[in-house]
Amino acid sequence: MKQKRINMRTAKMTFAQHSFFLILILLFSRVGIAQQNDETEKLIKEANAYMNQAEEALSENDFAGAEAAYRKAIAKDPSNTTAKYNMGNLYYNREKSGESQSRFVEANKVSENKEDRHKINHNLGNSFMKQKKYKEAVEAYKNALRNDPTDDETRYNLALAKKKLEEEQQQNKDNNDNQDNQDNKDQNEDQKDQDQDNQGDKGEDKDQDGKPKDEGDNEKQDPKDGEGDQENEKPQDQDPNEQNKGDQDQKDQKGKPDQQKQQQPQPAQGQLSPQQIKNLLEAMNNQEEKTQDKMNAEKAKAVKTRSDKDW
C-alpha cells in the first residue's frame, strides 16, 4: 500500500503564519494595556488635582467648593479611598451624619490596607454615635479594632458605645414594663367600672326589702281574701299614706263589726237620716195605698147605686 506523506513545506508555512499572528496579538495587547494604563494614570492625576483644590477650599472655609472638588475627584477615580474618606470627614464636621456615613461605607469598600480601614471604621463609629445609633457604632468600632487592635481611643469609644447601648436597652425595657403596667391598670379599672355598672343594674331590679322588683310586685298583686280586686279598683294617683290608712281602716272594720256599726256616719243637724227617709217613704206608700183603696171603694159604690136606680 502507498502511504500518505505530509508536505513539510506546507507545514512549515502554516507554523510560521500562526507564530506571526500570535506575535501580532501580543504586540497589540501590550499596546492596549499601555494605553489603558496611561489613561488610568491620567485620571488619577486629574483626581489628585481636584483633591488639591478641595484642600485649598477647606483652608478658606469654602465648604461648597470643597464638596464640589471632592465629587469631581471621585468621578475621575471611583477607587480613590482618600477622596471618599475626606469627603466623609467633611460631612461629619458639618453635622451631616447621614451623608458622612454613606461616604465612609463607600471608602471602606474600596480600601486596600488595614490602616485606612481602621481610620474609616473609627470615624464611621463616631458618626453613628452622633445619631445615637449605638448598636451600629459598636460594630464599627469592633471593625476598627480588627484592623488595629492597639488603638486605645477606639477601644475607649467601643466601651462607651456598649454602655450607651445597655442603657438604651434597659430604658426600653423599663418603658415596656411601665406600658404593660399601665395597660393592666386601665384594664382593671375598666373591669371595676363594669362590675359597678352591673351591680347598679342589679340594685335597680330590687325593691327596698332587697327582693327583685318583679317578685315584689307579684307578691303585692297576689289576691288575699278579695283584697286584690279592691286594690286594683283604687285610683293609681291615690296618695300612699291615704291608701295605707284606708287599708288599715278596712282591716279594723273587719276585725270589729260592732265598732263598725257604731262608727257609721250620723246625719248632720237639719238633715234626715237614711232610716228616717225609709220610714217616711213607707208611710207615704201606706197613705197612698189607703187613699187608693178608698177611691176604689167609692167608685164601686157609685156603680152599684146607678145599677140600682136603672133597675
CSV table of C-alpha atoms in Angstrom, one decimal:
chain,number,residue,atom,x,y,z
A,1,MET,CA,0.0,0.0,0.0
A,2,LYS,CA,1.1,3.5,-0.8
A,3,GLN,CA,1.4,5.7,2.4
A,4,LYS,CA,0.3,9.3,2.5
A,5,ARG,CA,3.1,11.7,3.2
A,6,ILE,CA,2.9,15.1,4.8
A,7,ASN,CA,4.1,18.0,2.7
A,8,MET,CA,6.8,19.5,5.0
A,9,ARG,CA,6.9,22.8,3.1
A,10,THR,CA,3.2,23.4,3.6
A,11,ALA,CA,3.5,22.5,7.3
A,12,LYS,CA,6.4,24.9,7.8
A,13,MET,CA,4.5,27.8,6.2
A,14,THR,CA,1.5,27.1,8.3
A,15,PHE,CA,3.5,27.2,11.5
A,16,ALA,CA,5.2,30.5,10.5
A,17,GLN,CA,1.8,32.1,9.9
A,18,HIS,CA,0.5,31.0,13.3
A,19,SER,CA,3.5,32.4,15.0
A,20,PHE,CA,3.2,35.7,13.2
A,21,PHE,CA,-0.4,36.1,14.2
A,22,LEU,CA,0.4,35.3,17.8
A,23,ILE,CA,3.2,37.9,17.9
A,24,LEU,CA,0.8,40.5,16.5
A,25,ILE,CA,-1.8,39.7,19.1
A,26,LEU,CA,0.8,40.1,21.9
A,27,LEU,CA,2.0,43.4,20.5
A,28,PHE,CA,-1.5,44.8,20.2
A,29,SER,CA,-2.3,43.6,23.7
A,30,ARG,CA,0.7,45.3,25.2
A,31,VAL,CA,-0.1,48.5,23.3
A,32,GLY,CA,-3.7,48.4,24.6
A,33,ILE,CA,-2.6,47.8,28.1
A,34,ALA,CA,-0.1,50.5,27.9
A,35,GLN,CA,-2.7,52.9,26.6
A,36,GLN,CA,-5.2,51.8,29.3
A,37,ASN,CA,-2.5,52.4,31.9
A,38,ASP,CA,-1.8,55.8,30.5
A,39,GLU,CA,-5.5,56.6,30.7
A,40,THR,CA,-5.8,55.4,34.2
A,41,GLU,CA,-2.7,57.4,35.3
A,42,LYS,CA,-4.2,60.4,33.6
A,43,LEU,CA,-7.5,60.0,35.5
A,44,ILE,CA,-5.6,59.5,38.8
A,45,LYS,CA,-3.6,62.7,38.2
A,46,GLU,CA,-6.8,64.6,37.5
A,47,ALA,CA,-8.4,63.2,40.6
A,48,ASN,CA,-5.4,64.2,42.7
A,49,ALA,CA,-5.6,67.7,41.2
A,50,TYR,CA,-9.3,68.0,42.3
A,51,MET,CA,-8.3,66.8,45.7
A,52,ASN,CA,-5.8,69.6,46.0
A,53,GLN,CA,-8.5,72.0,45.0
A,54,ALA,CA,-10.7,70.6,47.7
A,55,GLU,CA,-8.0,71.1,50.3
A,56,GLU,CA,-7.5,74.7,49.3
A,57,ALA,CA,-11.2,75.3,49.5
A,58,LEU,CA,-11.3,73.9,53.0
A,59,SER,CA,-8.4,76.1,54.1
A,60,GLU,CA,-10.6,79.0,53.1
A,61,ASN,CA,-13.7,77.5,54.8
A,62,ASP,CA,-15.3,77.1,51.4
A,63,PHE,CA,-17.5,74.1,52.1
A,64,ALA,CA,-19.4,74.1,48.8
A,65,GLY,CA,-16.1,74.4,46.8
A,66,ALA,CA,-14.5,71.6,48.7
A,67,GLU,CA,-17.6,69.3,48.3
A,68,ALA,CA,-17.7,70.0,44.5
A,69,ALA,CA,-13.9,69.3,44.1
A,70,TYR,CA,-14.2,66.0,46.0
A,71,ARG,CA,-17.1,64.9,43.9
A,72,LYS,CA,-15.1,65.6,40.7
A,73,ALA,CA,-12.2,63.6,42.1
A,74,ILE,CA,-14.4,60.6,42.9
A,75,ALA,CA,-15.9,60.8,39.4
A,76,LYS,CA,-12.4,60.7,37.8
A,77,ASP,CA,-11.2,57.9,40.2
A,78,PRO,CA,-14.0,55.9,41.8
A,79,SER,CA,-11.5,53.8,43.6
A,80,ASN,CA,-9.9,56.8,45.3
A,81,THR,CA,-10.2,55.8,49.0
A,82,THR,CA,-8.8,59.1,50.3
A,83,ALA,CA,-11.3,61.3,48.4
A,84,LYS,CA,-14.3,59.4,49.7
A,85,TYR,CA,-12.8,59.3,53.3
A,86,ASN,CA,-12.0,63.0,53.2
A,87,MET,CA,-15.5,63.8,51.9
A,88,GLY,CA,-17.0,61.7,54.8
A,89,ASN,CA,-15.0,63.8,57.3
A,90,LEU,CA,-16.2,66.9,55.5
A,91,TYR,CA,-19.8,66.0,56.1
A,92,TYR,CA,-19.1,64.8,59.6
A,93,ASN,CA,-17.6,68.1,60.6
A,94,ARG,CA,-20.6,69.9,59.1
A,95,GLU,CA,-23.0,67.8,61.3
A,96,LYS,CA,-24.3,65.8,58.3
A,97,SER,CA,-24.0,62.4,59.8
A,98,GLY,CA,-26.1,60.6,57.3
A,99,GLU,CA,-24.0,61.8,54.3
A,100,SER,CA,-20.8,61.1,56.2
A,101,GLN,CA,-21.8,57.5,56.9
A,102,SER,CA,-22.5,56.9,53.2
A,103,ARG,CA,-19.1,58.2,52.2
A,104,PHE,CA,-17.3,56.2,55.0
A,105,VAL,CA,-19.1,53.0,53.8
A,106,GLU,CA,-18.0,53.7,50.2
A,107,ALA,CA,-14.4,54.3,51.3
A,108,ASN,CA,-14.3,51.1,53.3
A,109,LYS,CA,-15.4,49.1,50.2
A,110,VAL,CA,-12.5,50.3,48.1
A,111,SER,CA,-9.9,50.5,50.8
A,112,GLU,CA,-6.9,48.1,50.3
A,113,ASN,CA,-4.9,48.4,53.5
A,114,LYS,CA,-5.7,47.9,57.2
A,115,GLU,CA,-4.6,51.4,58.3
A,116,ASP,CA,-7.1,53.1,56.1
A,117,ARG,CA,-9.9,50.6,57.1
A,118,HIS,CA,-9.1,51.3,60.8
A,119,LYS,CA,-9.5,55.1,60.3
A,120,ILE,CA,-12.6,54.7,58.2
A,121,ASN,CA,-14.4,52.4,60.7
A,122,HIS,CA,-13.3,54.6,63.7
A,123,ASN,CA,-14.8,57.7,62.1
A,124,LEU,CA,-17.9,55.7,61.0
A,125,GLY,CA,-18.4,54.7,64.6
A,126,ASN,CA,-18.2,58.3,65.7
A,127,SER,CA,-20.8,59.2,63.1
A,128,PHE,CA,-23.2,56.6,64.4
A,129,MET,CA,-22.7,57.8,68.0
A,130,LYS,CA,-23.8,61.3,67.0
A,131,GLN,CA,-27.1,59.8,65.7
A,132,LYS,CA,-27.4,57.7,68.9
A,133,LYS,CA,-27.2,54.5,66.8
A,134,TYR,CA,-25.3,52.7,69.5
A,135,LYS,CA,-25.6,49.2,68.1
A,136,GLU,CA,-24.2,50.3,64.7
A,137,ALA,CA,-21.4,52.2,66.5
A,138,VAL,CA,-20.4,49.2,68.4
A,139,GLU,CA,-20.0,47.2,65.2
A,140,ALA,CA,-18.0,50.0,63.5
A,141,TYR,CA,-15.6,50.3,66.5
A,142,LYS,CA,-15.1,46.5,66.5
A,143,ASN,CA,-14.2,46.6,62.8
A,144,ALA,CA,-11.7,49.4,63.5
A,145,LEU,CA,-10.0,47.3,66.2
A,146,ARG,CA,-9.8,44.3,64.0
A,147,ASN,CA,-7.6,46.4,61.7
A,148,ASP,CA,-5.6,48.0,64.6
A,149,PRO,CA,-6.1,46.4,68.0
A,150,THR,CA,-3.6,48.8,69.6
A,151,ASP,CA,-5.7,52.0,69.2
A,152,ASP,CA,-6.7,52.9,72.8
A,153,GLU,CA,-9.0,55.7,71.6
A,154,THR,CA,-11.1,53.2,69.5
A,155,ARG,CA,-11.1,50.8,72.5
A,156,TYR,CA,-12.5,53.6,74.7
A,157,ASN,CA,-15.1,54.6,72.2
A,158,LEU,CA,-16.2,51.0,71.9
A,159,ALA,CA,-16.7,50.7,75.7
A,160,LEU,CA,-18.7,54.0,75.7
A,161,ALA,CA,-20.9,52.7,72.9
A,162,LYS,CA,-21.6,49.5,74.7
A,163,LYS,CA,-22.5,51.3,77.8
A,164,LYS,CA,-24.9,53.6,75.9
A,165,LEU,CA,-26.4,50.6,74.2
A,166,GLU,CA,-27.1,48.8,77.5
A,167,GLU,CA,-28.7,52.0,79.0
A,168,GLU,CA,-30.9,52.3,75.9
A,169,GLN,CA,-31.9,48.6,76.1
A,170,GLN,CA,-32.7,49.0,79.8
A,171,GLN,CA,-34.7,52.2,79.2
A,172,ASN,CA,-36.7,50.4,76.5
A,173,LYS,CA,-37.3,47.5,78.9
A,174,ASP,CA,-38.5,49.9,81.6
A,175,ASN,CA,-40.8,51.7,79.2
A,176,ASN,CA,-42.3,48.5,78.0
A,177,ASP,CA,-42.8,47.3,81.6
A,178,ASN,CA,-44.4,50.7,82.5
A,179,GLN,CA,-46.6,50.4,79.5
A,180,ASP,CA,-47.7,46.9,80.4
A,181,ASN,CA,-48.5,48.0,83.9
A,182,GLN,CA,-50.5,51.0,82.7
A,183,ASP,CA,-52.4,48.7,80.3
A,184,ASN,CA,-53.1,46.3,83.1
A,185,LYS,CA,-54.2,49.2,85.4
A,186,ASP,CA,-56.5,50.5,82.7
A,187,GLN,CA,-57.9,47.1,82.1
A,188,ASN,CA,-58.6,46.6,85.9
A,189,GLU,CA,-60.3,50.0,86.1
A,190,ASP,CA,-62.4,49.2,83.1
A,191,GLN,CA,-63.4,45.8,84.7
A,192,LYS,CA,-64.1,47.6,88.0
A,193,ASP,CA,-66.4,50.1,86.3
A,194,GLN,CA,-68.1,47.3,84.5
A,195,ASP,CA,-68.7,45.4,87.8
A,196,GLN,CA,-70.1,48.6,89.4
A,197,ASP,CA,-72.4,49.1,86.4
A,198,ASN,CA,-73.6,45.5,86.7
A,199,GLN,CA,-74.1,45.9,90.4
A,200,GLY,CA,-76.1,49.0,89.9
A,201,ASP,CA,-78.3,47.3,87.4
A,202,LYS,CA,-79.0,44.5,89.9
A,203,GLY,CA,-79.8,47.1,92.6
A,204,GLU,CA,-82.3,48.8,90.4
A,205,ASP,CA,-84.1,45.4,89.9
A,206,LYS,CA,-84.7,45.1,93.6
A,207,ASP,CA,-87.1,46.9,96.0
A,208,GLN,CA,-86.3,48.3,99.4
A,209,ASP,CA,-86.6,44.9,101.0
A,210,GLY,CA,-83.8,43.6,98.8
A,211,LYS,CA,-86.2,41.4,96.7
A,212,PRO,CA,-86.3,41.5,92.9
A,213,LYS,CA,-88.9,44.1,91.7
A,214,ASP,CA,-90.8,41.5,89.7
A,215,GLU,CA,-91.1,39.2,92.7
A,216,GLY,CA,-92.2,42.0,95.0
A,217,ASP,CA,-94.8,43.2,92.5
A,218,ASN,CA,-96.1,39.7,92.2
A,219,GLU,CA,-96.4,39.4,95.9
A,220,LYS,CA,-98.3,42.6,96.1
A,221,GLN,CA,-100.6,41.5,93.3
A,222,ASP,CA,-101.5,38.2,94.9
A,223,PRO,CA,-105.2,38.3,95.9
A,224,LYS,CA,-105.9,37.7,99.6
A,225,ASP,CA,-109.4,37.4,100.9
A,226,GLY,CA,-110.7,39.5,98.0
A,227,GLU,CA,-108.4,42.4,98.8
A,228,GLY,CA,-106.5,42.2,95.5
A,229,ASP,CA,-109.6,43.2,93.5
A,230,GLN,CA,-110.3,46.1,95.8
A,231,GLU,CA,-106.7,47.3,95.5
A,232,ASN,CA,-106.9,47.2,91.7
A,233,GLU,CA,-110.0,49.4,91.8
A,234,LYS,CA,-108.2,52.1,93.7
A,235,PRO,CA,-107.0,55.1,91.7
A,236,GLN,CA,-103.4,54.9,90.8
A,237,ASP,CA,-102.7,58.5,91.8
A,238,GLN,CA,-104.0,58.0,95.3
A,239,ASP,CA,-101.6,59.1,98.0
A,240,PRO,CA,-99.8,56.1,99.5
A,241,ASN,CA,-100.4,57.4,103.0
A,242,GLU,CA,-104.2,57.6,102.4
A,243,GLN,CA,-104.1,54.2,100.8
A,244,ASN,CA,-102.4,52.6,103.8
A,245,LYS,CA,-104.7,54.4,106.1
A,246,GLY,CA,-107.7,53.1,104.1
A,247,ASP,CA,-106.4,49.6,104.2
A,248,GLN,CA,-105.8,49.8,108.0
A,249,ASP,CA,-109.4,51.2,108.5
A,250,GLN,CA,-110.8,48.3,106.4
A,251,LYS,CA,-108.9,45.7,108.5
A,252,ASP,CA,-110.1,47.4,111.7
A,253,GLN,CA,-113.7,47.3,110.4
A,254,LYS,CA,-113.4,43.6,109.6
A,255,GLY,CA,-112.0,42.8,112.9
A,256,LYS,CA,-114.7,44.8,114.9
A,257,PRO,CA,-118.2,44.6,113.3
A,258,ASP,CA,-119.9,46.3,116.3
A,259,GLN,CA,-117.4,49.1,116.3
A,260,GLN,CA,-118.1,49.4,112.5
A,261,LYS,CA,-121.8,49.8,113.2
A,262,GLN,CA,-121.2,52.3,115.9
A,263,GLN,CA,-118.8,54.3,113.7
A,264,GLN,CA,-121.4,54.7,110.9
A,265,PRO,CA,-121.7,58.3,109.9
A,266,GLN,CA,-124.5,60.2,111.8
A,267,PRO,CA,-126.8,62.7,109.9
A,268,ALA,CA,-125.9,66.3,110.3
A,269,GLN,CA,-128.2,68.6,112.1
A,270,GLY,CA,-131.3,69.6,110.0
A,271,GLN,CA,-130.9,66.5,107.7
A,272,LEU,CA,-132.9,63.2,107.6
A,273,SER,CA,-131.1,60.0,108.4
A,274,PRO,CA,-131.4,57.1,105.9
A,275,GLN,CA,-133.7,55.3,108.4
A,276,GLN,CA,-135.9,58.3,108.7
A,277,ILE,CA,-136.1,58.6,104.9
A,278,LYS,CA,-137.0,55.0,104.7
A,279,ASN,CA,-139.7,55.3,107.3
A,280,LEU,CA,-141.1,58.4,105.6
A,281,LEU,CA,-141.3,56.6,102.2
A,282,GLU,CA,-143.0,53.6,103.8
A,283,ALA,CA,-145.6,56.0,105.5
A,284,MET,CA,-146.2,57.7,102.2
A,285,ASN,CA,-146.7,54.4,100.5
A,286,ASN,CA,-149.1,53.2,103.1
A,287,GLN,CA,-151.0,56.5,102.9
A,288,GLU,CA,-151.1,56.2,99.1
A,289,GLU,CA,-152.5,52.6,99.4
A,290,LYS,CA,-155.2,53.7,101.8
A,291,THR,CA,-156.2,56.6,99.5
A,292,GLN,CA,-156.3,54.3,96.5
A,293,ASP,CA,-158.4,51.8,98.4
A,294,LYS,CA,-160.8,54.5,99.5
A,295,MET,CA,-161.1,55.8,95.9
A,296,ASN,CA,-161.7,52.3,94.6
A,297,ALA,CA,-164.4,51.7,97.3
A,298,GLU,CA,-166.2,55.0,96.3
A,299,LYS,CA,-166.1,54.1,92.6
A,300,ALA,CA,-167.7,50.7,93.4
A,301,LYS,CA,-170.4,52.2,95.4
A,302,ALA,CA,-171.2,54.7,92.7
A,303,VAL,CA,-171.5,51.9,90.1
A,304,LYS,CA,-173.8,50.0,92.4
A,305,THR,CA,-176.1,52.9,93.0
A,306,ARG,CA,-176.5,53.5,89.3
A,307,SER,CA,-177.4,49.9,88.7
A,308,ASP,CA,-179.9,50.0,91.4
A,309,LYS,CA,-181.5,53.1,90.0
A,310,ASP,CA,-181.8,51.7,86.5
A,311,TRP,CA,-183.5,48.7,87.7
